[in-house]
CSV table of C-alpha atoms in Angstrom, one decimal:
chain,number,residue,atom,x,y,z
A,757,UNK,CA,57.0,166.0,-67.7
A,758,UNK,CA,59.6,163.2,-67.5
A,759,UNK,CA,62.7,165.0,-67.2
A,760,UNK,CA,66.7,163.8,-67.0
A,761,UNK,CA,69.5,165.9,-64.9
A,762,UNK,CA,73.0,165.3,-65.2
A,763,UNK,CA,74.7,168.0,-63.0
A,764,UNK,CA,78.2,167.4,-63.6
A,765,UNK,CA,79.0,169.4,-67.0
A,766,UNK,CA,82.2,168.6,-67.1
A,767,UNK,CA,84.7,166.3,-64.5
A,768,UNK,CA,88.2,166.1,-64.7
A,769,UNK,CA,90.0,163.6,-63.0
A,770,UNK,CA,93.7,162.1,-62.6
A,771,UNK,CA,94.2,158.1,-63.2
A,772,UNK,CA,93.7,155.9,-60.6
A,773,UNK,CA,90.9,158.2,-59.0
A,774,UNK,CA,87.0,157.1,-57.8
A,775,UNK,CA,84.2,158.7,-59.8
A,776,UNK,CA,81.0,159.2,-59.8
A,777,UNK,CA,78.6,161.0,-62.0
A,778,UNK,CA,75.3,161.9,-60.9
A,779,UNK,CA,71.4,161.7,-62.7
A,780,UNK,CA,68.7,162.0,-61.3
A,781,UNK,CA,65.0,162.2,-63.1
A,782,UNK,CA,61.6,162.7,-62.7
A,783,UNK,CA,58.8,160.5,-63.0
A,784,UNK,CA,56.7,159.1,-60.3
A,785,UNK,CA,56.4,155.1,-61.9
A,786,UNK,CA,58.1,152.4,-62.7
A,787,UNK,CA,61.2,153.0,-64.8
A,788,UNK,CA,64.4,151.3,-66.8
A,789,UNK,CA,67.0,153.5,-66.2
A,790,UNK,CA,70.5,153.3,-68.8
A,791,UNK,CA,74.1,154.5,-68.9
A,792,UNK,CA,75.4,155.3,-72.0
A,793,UNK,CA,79.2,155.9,-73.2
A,794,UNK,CA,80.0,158.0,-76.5
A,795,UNK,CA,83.9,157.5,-77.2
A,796,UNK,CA,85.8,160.0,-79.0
A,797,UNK,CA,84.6,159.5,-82.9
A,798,UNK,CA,83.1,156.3,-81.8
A,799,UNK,CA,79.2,156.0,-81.8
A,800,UNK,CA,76.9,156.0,-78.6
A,801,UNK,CA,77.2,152.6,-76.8
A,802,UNK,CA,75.4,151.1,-74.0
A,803,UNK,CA,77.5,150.9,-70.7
A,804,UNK,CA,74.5,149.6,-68.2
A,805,UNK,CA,71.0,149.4,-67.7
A,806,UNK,CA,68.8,148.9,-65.2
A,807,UNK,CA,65.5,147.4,-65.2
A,808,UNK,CA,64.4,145.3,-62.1
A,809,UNK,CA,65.9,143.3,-58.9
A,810,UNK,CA,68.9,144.0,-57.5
A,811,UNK,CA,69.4,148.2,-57.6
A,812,UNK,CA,73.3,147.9,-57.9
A,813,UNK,CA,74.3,147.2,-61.5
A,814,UNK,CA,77.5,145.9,-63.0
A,815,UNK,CA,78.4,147.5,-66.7
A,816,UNK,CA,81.1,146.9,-68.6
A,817,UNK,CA,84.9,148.0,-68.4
A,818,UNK,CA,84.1,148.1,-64.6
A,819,UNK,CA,81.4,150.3,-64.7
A,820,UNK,CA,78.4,150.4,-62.1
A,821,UNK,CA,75.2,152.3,-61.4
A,822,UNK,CA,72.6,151.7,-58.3
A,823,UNK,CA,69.3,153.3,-58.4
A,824,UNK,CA,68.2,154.5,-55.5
A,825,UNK,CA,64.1,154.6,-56.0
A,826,UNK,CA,63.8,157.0,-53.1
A,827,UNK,CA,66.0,159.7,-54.2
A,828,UNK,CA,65.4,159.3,-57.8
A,829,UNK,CA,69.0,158.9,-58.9
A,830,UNK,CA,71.2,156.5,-60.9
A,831,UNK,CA,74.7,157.6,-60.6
A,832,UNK,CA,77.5,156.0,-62.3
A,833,UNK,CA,80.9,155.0,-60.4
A,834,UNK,CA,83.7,153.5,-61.1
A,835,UNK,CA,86.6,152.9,-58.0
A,836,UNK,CA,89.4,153.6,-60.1
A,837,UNK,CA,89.7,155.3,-63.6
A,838,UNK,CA,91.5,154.5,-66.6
A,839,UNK,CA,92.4,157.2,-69.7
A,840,UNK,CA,90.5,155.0,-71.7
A,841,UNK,CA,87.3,156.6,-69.9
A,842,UNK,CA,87.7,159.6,-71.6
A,843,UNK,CA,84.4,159.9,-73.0
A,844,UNK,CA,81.2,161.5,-72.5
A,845,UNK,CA,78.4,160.0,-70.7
A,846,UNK,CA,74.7,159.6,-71.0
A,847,UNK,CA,72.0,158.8,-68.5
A,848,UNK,CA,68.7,158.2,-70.1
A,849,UNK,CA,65.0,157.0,-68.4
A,850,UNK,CA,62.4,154.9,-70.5
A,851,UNK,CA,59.1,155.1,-68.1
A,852,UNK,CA,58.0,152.1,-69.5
A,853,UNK,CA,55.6,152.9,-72.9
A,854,UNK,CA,57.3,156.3,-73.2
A,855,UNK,CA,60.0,157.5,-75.2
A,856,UNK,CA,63.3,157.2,-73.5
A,857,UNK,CA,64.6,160.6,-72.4
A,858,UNK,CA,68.2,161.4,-72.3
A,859,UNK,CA,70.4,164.1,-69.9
A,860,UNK,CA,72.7,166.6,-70.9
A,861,UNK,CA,75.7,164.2,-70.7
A,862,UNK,CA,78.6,164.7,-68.5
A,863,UNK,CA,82.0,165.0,-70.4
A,864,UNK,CA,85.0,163.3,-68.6
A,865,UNK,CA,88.2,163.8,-69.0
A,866,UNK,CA,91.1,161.4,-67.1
A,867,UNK,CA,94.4,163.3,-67.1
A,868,UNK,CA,97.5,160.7,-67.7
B,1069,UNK,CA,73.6,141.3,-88.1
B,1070,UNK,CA,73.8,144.7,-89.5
B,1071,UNK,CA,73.5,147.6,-87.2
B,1072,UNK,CA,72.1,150.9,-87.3
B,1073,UNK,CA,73.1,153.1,-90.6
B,1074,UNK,CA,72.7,156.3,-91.4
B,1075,UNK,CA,73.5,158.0,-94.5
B,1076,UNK,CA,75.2,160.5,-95.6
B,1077,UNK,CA,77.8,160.2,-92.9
B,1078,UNK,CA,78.6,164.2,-93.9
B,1079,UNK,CA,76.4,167.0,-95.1
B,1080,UNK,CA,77.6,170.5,-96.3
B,1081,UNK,CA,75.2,172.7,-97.6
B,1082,UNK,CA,74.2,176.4,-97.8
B,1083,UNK,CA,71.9,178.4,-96.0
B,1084,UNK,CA,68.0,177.6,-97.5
B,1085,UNK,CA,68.9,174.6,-98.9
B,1086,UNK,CA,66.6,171.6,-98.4
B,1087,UNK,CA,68.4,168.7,-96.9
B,1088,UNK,CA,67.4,164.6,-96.4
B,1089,UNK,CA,68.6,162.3,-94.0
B,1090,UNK,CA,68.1,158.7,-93.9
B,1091,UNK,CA,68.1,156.4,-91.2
B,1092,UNK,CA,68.3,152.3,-91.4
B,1093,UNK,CA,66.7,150.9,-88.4
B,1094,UNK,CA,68.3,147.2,-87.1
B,1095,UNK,CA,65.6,145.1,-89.1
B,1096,UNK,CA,62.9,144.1,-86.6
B,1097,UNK,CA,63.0,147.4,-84.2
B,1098,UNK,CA,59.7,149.0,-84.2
B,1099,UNK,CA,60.9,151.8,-82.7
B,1100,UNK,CA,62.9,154.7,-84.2
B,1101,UNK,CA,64.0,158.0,-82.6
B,1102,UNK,CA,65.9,161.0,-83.9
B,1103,UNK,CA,68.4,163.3,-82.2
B,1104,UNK,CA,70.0,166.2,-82.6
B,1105,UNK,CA,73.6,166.6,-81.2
B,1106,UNK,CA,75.1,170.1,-81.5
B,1107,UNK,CA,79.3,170.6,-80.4
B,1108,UNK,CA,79.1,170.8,-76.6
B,1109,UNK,CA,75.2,170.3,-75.8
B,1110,UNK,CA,73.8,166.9,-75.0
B,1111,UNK,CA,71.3,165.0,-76.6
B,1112,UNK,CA,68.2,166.6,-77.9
B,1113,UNK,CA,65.1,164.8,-78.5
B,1114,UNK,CA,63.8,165.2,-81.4
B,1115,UNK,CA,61.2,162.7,-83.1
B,1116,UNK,CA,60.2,159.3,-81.9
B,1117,UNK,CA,58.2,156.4,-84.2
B,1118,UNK,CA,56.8,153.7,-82.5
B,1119,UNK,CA,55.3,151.0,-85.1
B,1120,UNK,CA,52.2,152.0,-87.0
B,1121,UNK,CA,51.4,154.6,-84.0
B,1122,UNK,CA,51.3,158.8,-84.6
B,1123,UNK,CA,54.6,159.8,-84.4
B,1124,UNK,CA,55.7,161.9,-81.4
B,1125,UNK,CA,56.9,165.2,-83.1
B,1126,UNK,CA,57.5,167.0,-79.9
B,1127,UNK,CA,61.1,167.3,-80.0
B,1128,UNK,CA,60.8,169.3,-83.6
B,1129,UNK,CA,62.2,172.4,-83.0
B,1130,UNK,CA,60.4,174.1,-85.7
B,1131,UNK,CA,58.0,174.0,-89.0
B,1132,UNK,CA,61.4,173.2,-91.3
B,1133,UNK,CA,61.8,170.0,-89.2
B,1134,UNK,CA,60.1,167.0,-90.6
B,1135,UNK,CA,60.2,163.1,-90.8
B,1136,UNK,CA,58.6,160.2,-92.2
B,1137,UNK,CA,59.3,156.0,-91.8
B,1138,UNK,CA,57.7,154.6,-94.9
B,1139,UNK,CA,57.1,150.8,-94.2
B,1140,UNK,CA,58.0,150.5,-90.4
B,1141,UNK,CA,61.2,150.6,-91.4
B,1142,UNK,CA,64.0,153.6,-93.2
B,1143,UNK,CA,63.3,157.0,-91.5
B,1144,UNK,CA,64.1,160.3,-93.5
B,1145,UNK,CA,64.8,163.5,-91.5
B,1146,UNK,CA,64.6,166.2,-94.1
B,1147,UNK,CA,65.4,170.2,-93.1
B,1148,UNK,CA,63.6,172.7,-95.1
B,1149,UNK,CA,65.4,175.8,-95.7
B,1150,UNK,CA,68.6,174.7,-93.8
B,1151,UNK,CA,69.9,177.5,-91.2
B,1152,UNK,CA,73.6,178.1,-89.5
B,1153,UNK,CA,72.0,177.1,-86.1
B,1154,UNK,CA,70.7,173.4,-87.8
B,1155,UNK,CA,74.4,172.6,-88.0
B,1156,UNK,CA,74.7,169.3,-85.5
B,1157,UNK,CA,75.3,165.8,-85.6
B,1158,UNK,CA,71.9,163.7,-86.2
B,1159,UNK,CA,71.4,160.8,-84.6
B,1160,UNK,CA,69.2,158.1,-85.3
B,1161,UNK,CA,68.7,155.1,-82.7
B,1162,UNK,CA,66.1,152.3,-82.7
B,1163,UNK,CA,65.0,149.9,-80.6
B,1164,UNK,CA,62.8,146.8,-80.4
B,1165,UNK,CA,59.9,149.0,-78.7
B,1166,UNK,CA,56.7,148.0,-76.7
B,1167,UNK,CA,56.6,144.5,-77.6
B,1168,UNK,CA,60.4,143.3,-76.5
B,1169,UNK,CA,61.6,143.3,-72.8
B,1170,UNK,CA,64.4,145.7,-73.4
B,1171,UNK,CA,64.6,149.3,-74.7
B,1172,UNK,CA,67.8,149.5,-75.0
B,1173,UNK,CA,68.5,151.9,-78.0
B,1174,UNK,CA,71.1,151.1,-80.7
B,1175,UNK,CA,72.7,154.3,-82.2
B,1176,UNK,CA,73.8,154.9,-85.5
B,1177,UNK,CA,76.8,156.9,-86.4
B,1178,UNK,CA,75.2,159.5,-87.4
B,1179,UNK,CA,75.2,162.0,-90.4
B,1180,UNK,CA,77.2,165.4,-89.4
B,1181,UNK,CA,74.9,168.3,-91.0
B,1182,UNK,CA,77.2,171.5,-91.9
B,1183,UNK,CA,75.5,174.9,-93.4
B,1184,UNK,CA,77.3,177.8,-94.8
């Protein structure tokens, strides 16, 4: 079955630092892979997606992902963090006609 | 346009009660999916509706669960004898489905479900 791992629980960071979140899935085909952001008290909001061509892609807010088809993963990263990131995050796989699947969702917390 | 709405925005009932929840698709989005997002768990799957196909129900965790989307369009989620444990934020999301090039999935805010 199409499944969706987000292994970071919970990442803390200072300002300024690099991050990246990992996800990988499983499912054999072809696949659009997403990024999504939920805000505290805001809704869930698309912050990148991936469908074909070029496996590095730019989000917003300086956000980007690269799927890497050979090791099944789409981590996000961003070089440098702001407070404002303080959110939790959302990878989520759509293998084409399926239903899209979501991870656990990291929760990250940027330290002033 | 108008985005996804869900309604009520809070719930507070007791234990047993019955319970509906509706869900406004963006007009046009043949698909329709349910979640179920409990205080410091991710998002779980619940029900997914794509146009005039058999829902996927797989994602129900049990008998009380239900939903229906009369017309291709509103959804309502509706909890039978509501329980402690059904307590969760539930999120609705649709998307343009099979026939547009993109499923990206547009979240309402969702309807926060409390039971005493």
């Amino acid at each position: 079955a199409q499944s969706v791992s987000q292994h970071n629980h919970h990442v803390i960071l200072s300002e300024a630092a690099s991050l990246e979140l990992g996800c990988n899935y499983s499912y054999g085909g072809t696949v659009n892979l997403f990024w999504y952001v939920q805000y505290p008290g805001q809704h869930l909001q698309l912050l990148l997606k991936y469908f074909s061509g070029d496996p590095l892609v730019k989000g917003i807010k300086g956000f980007e992902a690269e799927f890497i088809k050979s090791k099944f993963s789409f981590n996000l990263r961003k070089p440098s963090v702001q407070w404002s990131d303080t959110a939790e995050y959302f990878c989520a796989v759509d293998s084409s006609a399926s239903k899209i699947i979501f991870g656990s969702g990291t929760r990250l917390s940027i330290r002033p | 346009g108008a985005g996804v709405s869900q309604s009520p925005s809070n719930k507070v009932t007791e234990k047993g009660k019955d319970v509906e929840l509706r869900c406004d698709p963006i007009s046009g989005h043949t698909a329709l999916y349910w979640y179920r997002q409990s205080l410091g768990q991710g998002l779980e799957f619940l029900i997914y509706f794509q146009g005039n196909s058999a829902p996927d129900k797989s994602g129900l965790p049990s008998d009380r669960f239900s939903a229906e989307r009369t017309g291709g369009s509103v959804s309502t989620l509706t909890i039978q004898r509501t329980q402690q444990e059904d307590s969760a934020v539930y999120l609705c999301a649709s998307s343009l489905g099979a026939r547009g090039n993109t499923n990206e999935q547009f979240f309402g805010p969702g309807t926060r479900l409390t039971v005493l």
